[in-house]
Short mmCIF file of C-alpha atoms in Angstrom, two decimals:
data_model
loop_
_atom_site.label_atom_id
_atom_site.label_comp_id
_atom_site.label_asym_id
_atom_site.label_seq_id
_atom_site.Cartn_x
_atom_site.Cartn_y
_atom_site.Cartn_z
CA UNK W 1 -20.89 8.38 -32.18
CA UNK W 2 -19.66 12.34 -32.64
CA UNK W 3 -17.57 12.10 -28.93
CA UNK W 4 -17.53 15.55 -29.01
CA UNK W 5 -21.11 16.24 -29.06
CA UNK W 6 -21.33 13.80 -26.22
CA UNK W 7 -19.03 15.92 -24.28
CA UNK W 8 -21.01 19.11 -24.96
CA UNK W 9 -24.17 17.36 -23.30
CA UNK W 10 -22.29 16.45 -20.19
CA UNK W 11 -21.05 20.00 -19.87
CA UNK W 12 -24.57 21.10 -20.50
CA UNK W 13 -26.07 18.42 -18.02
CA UNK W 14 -23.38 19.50 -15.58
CA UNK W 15 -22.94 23.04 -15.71
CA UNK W 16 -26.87 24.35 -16.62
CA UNK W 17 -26.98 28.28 -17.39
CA UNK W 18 -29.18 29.34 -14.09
CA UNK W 19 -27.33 29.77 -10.75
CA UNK W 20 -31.06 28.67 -9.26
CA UNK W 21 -30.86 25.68 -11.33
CA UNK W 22 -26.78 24.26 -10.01
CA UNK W 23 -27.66 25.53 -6.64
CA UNK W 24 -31.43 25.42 -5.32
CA UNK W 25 -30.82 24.31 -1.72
CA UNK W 26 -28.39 26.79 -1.66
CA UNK W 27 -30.04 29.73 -2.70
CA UNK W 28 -32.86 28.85 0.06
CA UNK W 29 -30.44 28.30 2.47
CA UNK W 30 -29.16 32.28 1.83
CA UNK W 31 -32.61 33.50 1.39
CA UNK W 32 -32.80 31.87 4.87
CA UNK W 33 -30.29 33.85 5.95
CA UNK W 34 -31.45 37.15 4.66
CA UNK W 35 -35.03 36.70 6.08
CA UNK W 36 -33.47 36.10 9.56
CA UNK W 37 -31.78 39.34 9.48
CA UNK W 38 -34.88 40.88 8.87
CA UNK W 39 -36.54 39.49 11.61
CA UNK W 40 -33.31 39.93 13.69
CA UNK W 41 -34.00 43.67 13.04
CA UNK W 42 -37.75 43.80 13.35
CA UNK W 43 -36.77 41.94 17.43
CA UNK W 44 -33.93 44.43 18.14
CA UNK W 45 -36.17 47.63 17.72
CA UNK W 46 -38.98 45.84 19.68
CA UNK W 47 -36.65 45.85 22.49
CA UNK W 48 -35.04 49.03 21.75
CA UNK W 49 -36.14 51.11 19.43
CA UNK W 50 -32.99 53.09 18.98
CA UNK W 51 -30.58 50.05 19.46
CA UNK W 52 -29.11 50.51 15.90
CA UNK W 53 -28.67 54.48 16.30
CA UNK W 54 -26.51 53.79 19.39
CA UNK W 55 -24.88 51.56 17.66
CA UNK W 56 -23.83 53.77 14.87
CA UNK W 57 -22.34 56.09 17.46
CA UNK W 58 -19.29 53.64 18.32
CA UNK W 59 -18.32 51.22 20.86
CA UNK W 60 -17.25 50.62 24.38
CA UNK W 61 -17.08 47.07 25.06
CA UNK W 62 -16.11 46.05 28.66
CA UNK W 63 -14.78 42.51 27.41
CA UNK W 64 -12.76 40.67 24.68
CA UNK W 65 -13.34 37.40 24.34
CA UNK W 66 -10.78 34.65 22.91
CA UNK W 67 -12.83 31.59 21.72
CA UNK W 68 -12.97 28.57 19.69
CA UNK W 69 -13.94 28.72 16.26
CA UNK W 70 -16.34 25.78 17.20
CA UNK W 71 -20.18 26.77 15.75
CA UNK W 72 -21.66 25.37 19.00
CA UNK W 73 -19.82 27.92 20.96
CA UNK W 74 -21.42 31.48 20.37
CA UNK W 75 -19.90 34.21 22.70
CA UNK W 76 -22.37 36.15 23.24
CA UNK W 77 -25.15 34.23 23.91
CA UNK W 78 -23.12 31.99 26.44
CA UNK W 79 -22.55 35.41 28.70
CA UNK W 80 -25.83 36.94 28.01
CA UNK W 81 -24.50 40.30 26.35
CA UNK W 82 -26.06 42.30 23.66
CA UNK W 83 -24.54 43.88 20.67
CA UNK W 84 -21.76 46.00 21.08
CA UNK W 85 -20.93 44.37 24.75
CA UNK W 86 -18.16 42.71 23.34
CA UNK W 87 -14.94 42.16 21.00
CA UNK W 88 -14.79 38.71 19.61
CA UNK W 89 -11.89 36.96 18.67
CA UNK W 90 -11.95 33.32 17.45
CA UNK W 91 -9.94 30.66 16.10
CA UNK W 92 -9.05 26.72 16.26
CA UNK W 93 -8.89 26.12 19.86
CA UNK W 94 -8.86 29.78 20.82
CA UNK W 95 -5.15 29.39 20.60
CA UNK W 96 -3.32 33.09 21.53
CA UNK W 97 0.14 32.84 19.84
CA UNK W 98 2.75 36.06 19.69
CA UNK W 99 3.41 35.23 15.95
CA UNK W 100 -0.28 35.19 14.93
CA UNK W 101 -0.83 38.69 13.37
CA UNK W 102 -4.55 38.52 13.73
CA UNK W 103 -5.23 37.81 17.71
CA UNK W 104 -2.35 40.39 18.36
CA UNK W 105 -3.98 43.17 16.72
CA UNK W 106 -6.98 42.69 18.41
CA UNK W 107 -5.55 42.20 21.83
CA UNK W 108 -3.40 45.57 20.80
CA UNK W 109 -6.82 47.51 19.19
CA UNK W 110 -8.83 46.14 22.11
CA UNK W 111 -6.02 46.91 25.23
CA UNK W 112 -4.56 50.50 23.64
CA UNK W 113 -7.77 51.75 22.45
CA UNK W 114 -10.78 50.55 23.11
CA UNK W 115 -9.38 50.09 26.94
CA UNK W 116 -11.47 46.82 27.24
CA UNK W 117 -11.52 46.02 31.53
CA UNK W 118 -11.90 42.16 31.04
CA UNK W 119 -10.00 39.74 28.68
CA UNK W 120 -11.91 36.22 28.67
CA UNK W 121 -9.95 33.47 27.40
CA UNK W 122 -12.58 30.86 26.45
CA UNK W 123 -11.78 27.01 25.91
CA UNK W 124 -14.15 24.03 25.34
CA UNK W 125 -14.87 20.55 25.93
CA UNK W 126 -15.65 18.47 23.22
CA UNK W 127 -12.87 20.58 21.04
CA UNK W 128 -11.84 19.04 17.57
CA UNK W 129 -8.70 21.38 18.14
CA UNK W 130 -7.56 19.44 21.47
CA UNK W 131 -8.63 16.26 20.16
CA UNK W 132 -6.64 16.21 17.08
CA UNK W 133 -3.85 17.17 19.04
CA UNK W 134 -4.05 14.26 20.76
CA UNK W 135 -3.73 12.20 17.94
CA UNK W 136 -0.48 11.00 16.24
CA UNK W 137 -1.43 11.88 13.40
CA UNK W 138 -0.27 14.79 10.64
CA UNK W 139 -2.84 16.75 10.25
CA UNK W 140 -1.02 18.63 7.38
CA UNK W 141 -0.37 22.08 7.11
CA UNK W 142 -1.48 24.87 8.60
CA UNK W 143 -3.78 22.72 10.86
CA UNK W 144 -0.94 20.45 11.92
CA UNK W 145 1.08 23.82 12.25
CA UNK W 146 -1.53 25.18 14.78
CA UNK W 147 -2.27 22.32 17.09
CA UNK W 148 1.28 21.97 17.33
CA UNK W 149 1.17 24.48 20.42
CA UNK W 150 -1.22 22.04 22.04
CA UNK W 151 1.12 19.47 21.36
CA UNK W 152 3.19 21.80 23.68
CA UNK W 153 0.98 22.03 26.60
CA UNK W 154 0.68 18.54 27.17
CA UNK W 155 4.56 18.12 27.00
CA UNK W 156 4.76 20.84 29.73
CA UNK W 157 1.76 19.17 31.65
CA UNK W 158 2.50 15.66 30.59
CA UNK W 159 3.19 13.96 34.06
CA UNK W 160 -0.22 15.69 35.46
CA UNK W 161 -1.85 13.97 32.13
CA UNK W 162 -0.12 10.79 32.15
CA UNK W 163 -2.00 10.29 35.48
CA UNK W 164 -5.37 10.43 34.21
CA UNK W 165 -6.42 7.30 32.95
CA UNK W 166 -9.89 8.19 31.72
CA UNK W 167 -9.63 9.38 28.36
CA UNK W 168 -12.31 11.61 28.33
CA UNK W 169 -11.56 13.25 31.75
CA UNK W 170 -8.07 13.49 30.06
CA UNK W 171 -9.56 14.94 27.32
CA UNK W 172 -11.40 17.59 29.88
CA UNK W 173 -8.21 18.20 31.64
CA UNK W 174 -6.36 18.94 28.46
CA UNK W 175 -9.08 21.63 27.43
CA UNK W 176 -8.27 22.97 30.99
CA UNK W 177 -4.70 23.28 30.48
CA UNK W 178 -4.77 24.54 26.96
CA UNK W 179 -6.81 27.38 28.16
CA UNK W 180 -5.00 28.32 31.09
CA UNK W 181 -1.78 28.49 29.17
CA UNK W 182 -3.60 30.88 26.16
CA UNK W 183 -4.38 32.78 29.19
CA UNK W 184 -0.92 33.23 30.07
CA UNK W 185 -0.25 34.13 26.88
CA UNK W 186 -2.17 37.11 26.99
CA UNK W 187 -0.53 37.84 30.54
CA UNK W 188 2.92 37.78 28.93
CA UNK W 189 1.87 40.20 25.65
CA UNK W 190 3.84 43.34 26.14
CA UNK W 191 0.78 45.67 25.41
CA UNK W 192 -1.26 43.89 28.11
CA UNK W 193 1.54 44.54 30.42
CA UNK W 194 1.99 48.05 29.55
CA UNK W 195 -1.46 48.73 30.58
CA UNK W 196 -1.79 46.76 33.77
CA UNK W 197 1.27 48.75 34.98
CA UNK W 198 -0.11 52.27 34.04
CA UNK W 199 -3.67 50.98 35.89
CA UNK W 200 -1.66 49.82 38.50
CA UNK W 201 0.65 53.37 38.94
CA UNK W 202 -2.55 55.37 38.87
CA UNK W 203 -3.97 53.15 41.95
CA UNK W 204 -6.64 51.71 39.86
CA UNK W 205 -7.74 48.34 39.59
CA UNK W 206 -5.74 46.64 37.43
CA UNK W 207 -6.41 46.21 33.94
CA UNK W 208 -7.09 44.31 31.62
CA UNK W 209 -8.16 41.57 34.22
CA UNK W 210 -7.45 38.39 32.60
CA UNK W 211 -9.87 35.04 33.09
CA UNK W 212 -9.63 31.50 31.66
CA UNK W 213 -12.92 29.54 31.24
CA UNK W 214 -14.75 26.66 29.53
CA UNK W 215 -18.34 26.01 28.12
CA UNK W 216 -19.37 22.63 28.24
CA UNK W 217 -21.49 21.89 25.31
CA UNK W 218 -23.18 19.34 27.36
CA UNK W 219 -24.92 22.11 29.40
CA UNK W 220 -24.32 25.39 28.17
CA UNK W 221 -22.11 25.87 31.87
CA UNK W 222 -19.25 28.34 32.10
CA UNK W 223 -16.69 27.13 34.50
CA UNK W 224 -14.17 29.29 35.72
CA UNK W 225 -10.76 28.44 35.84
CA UNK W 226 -9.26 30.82 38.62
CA UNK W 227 -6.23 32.05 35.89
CA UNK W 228 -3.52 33.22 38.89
CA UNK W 229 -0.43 34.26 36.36
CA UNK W 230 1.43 34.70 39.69
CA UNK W 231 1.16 31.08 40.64
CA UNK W 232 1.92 29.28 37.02
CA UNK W 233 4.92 31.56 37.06
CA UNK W 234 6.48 31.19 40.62
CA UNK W 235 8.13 28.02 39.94
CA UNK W 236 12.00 28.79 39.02
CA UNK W 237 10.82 32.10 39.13
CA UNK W 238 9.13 32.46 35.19
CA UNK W 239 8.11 35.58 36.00
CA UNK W 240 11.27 37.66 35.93
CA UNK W 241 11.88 35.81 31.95
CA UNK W 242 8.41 37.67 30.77
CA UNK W 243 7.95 40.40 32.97
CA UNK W 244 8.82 43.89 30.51
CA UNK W 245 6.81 46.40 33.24
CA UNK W 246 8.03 46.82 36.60
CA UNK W 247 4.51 48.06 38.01
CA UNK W 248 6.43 49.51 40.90
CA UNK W 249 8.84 51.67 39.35
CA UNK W 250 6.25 53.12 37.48
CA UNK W 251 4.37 54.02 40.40
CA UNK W 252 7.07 55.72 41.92
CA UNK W 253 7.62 57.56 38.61
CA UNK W 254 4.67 58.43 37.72
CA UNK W 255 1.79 57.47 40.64
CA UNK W 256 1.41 61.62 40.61
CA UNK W 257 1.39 62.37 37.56
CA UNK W 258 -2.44 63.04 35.93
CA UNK W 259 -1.19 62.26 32.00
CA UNK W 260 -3.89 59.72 30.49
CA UNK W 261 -2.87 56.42 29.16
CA UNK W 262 -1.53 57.03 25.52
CA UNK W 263 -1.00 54.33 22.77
CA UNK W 264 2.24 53.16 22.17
CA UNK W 265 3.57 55.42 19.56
CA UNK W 266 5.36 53.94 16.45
CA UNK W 267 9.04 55.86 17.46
CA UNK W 268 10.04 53.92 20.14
CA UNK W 269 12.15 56.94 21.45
CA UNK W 270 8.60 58.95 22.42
CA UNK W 271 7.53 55.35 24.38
CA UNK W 272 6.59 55.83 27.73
CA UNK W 273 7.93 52.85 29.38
CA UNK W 274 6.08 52.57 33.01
CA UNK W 275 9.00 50.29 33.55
CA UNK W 276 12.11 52.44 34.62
CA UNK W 277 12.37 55.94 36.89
CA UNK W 278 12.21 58.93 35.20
CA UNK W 279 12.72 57.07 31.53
#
């Protein structure tokens, strides 16, 4: 018995020299993948033949959308929007937290530049993210990290919760909750404010308008929410702690003036404010 020849033939039996040979169903599964871009592109001319040309040209979507990561959950297909129609963000329970790098550059990309109108906050039932959350259980890090804000809506909402005996209309009501207070969260981000003030001085509509809905995986239903910052902030008067824009002093200050809305530059001393007369 030569054990290291023995150990050579279980390398060899593990570890064959073809990729094709460690990993058939894999490779299929790609080559799956590549043939349905093909066709993907053979059904996007047939509908418009130069859908990829104006897609070269830029973008202008209307909408962000801040999702789940969850595969049964794709954006655009829920809504009914092309290509192009829309900026995606997505990530464990379509959490929006001010210390997460990621969602804040696309909320700042998406409010300062692309000037998106709508901001859709989207939450679902049936989430692993809210579930888990629900559990006393460590989940380890950076999971356990990142449901710990969930753990945080249900200690603000805990008497409302406490109530509902059902689990799984408990579980529904959580989902709710959770996505009404991301919501907020995008309220409260000081670029989002920024630009509903300027919309607001200029006598526009205000934007970005700011919904909070969830998809039921049951039935593919959108349900809306009715996100009213106003109202979740009234109590002991939340508003004045997050509020960074007074949307009527920039009126006054600069309702006449015809400047466009600029970026936020990086010195803070060129800033236009929208918050204080004649700053």
């Amino acid at each position: 018995f030569d054990p290291t020849r023995e150990f050579a033939k279980v390398v060899d039996e593990m570890f064959p020299s073809s990729k094709e040979d460690i990993f058939p169903a894999a490779t299929a599964a790609f080559q799956k993948y590549m043939d349905g871009n093909e066709q993907f592109i053979k059904d996007s001319i047939a509908k418009q033949p130069d859908c990829f040309k104006k897609m070269a040209q830029g973008q202008a979507p209307k909408f962000l959308w801040i999702g789940c990561s969850d595969a049964r959950i794709p954006p655009n297909e829920i809504v009914g929007l092309g290509p192009g129609d829309m900026m995606v963000h997505r990530n464990v329970a379509n959490q929006v937290i001010h210390t997460d790098g990621n969602a804040m550059a696309v909320i700042q990309f998406c409010t300062e530049y692309l000037k998106v109108e709508n901001i859709i906050v989207s939450g679902h039932y049936e989430c692993g993210g809210v579930k888990a959350a629900c559990a006393n259980n460590d989940h380890h890090a950076p999971l356990e990290n990142w449901i710990r804000n969930i753990r945080d809506t249900q200690r603000i909402h805990k008497k409302t919760l406490d109530a509902i005996k059902d689990p799984d209309a408990k579980h529904r009501k959580l989902v709710d909750l959770n996505t009404l207070e991301q919501a907020l969260n995008v309220y409260k981000a000081a670029v989002v404010q920024r630009r509903r003030a300027y919309t607001y001085a200029r006598g526009e509509d205000i934007k970005p308008r700011i919904f909070a809905v969830t998809v039921d995986p049951k039935t593919g239903e959108l349900k809306d929410l009715g996100f009213d910052p106003k109202s979740m902030l009234e109590e002991d008067d939340l508003e004045s702690v997050y509020k960074l824009y007074d949307a009527e002093a920039a009126k006054k200050a600069y309702g006449d003036k015809n400047e466009p809305y600029n970026p936020r530059p990086a010195t803070w001393r060129k800033r236009r404010n929208y918050n204080r007369v004649g700053s």
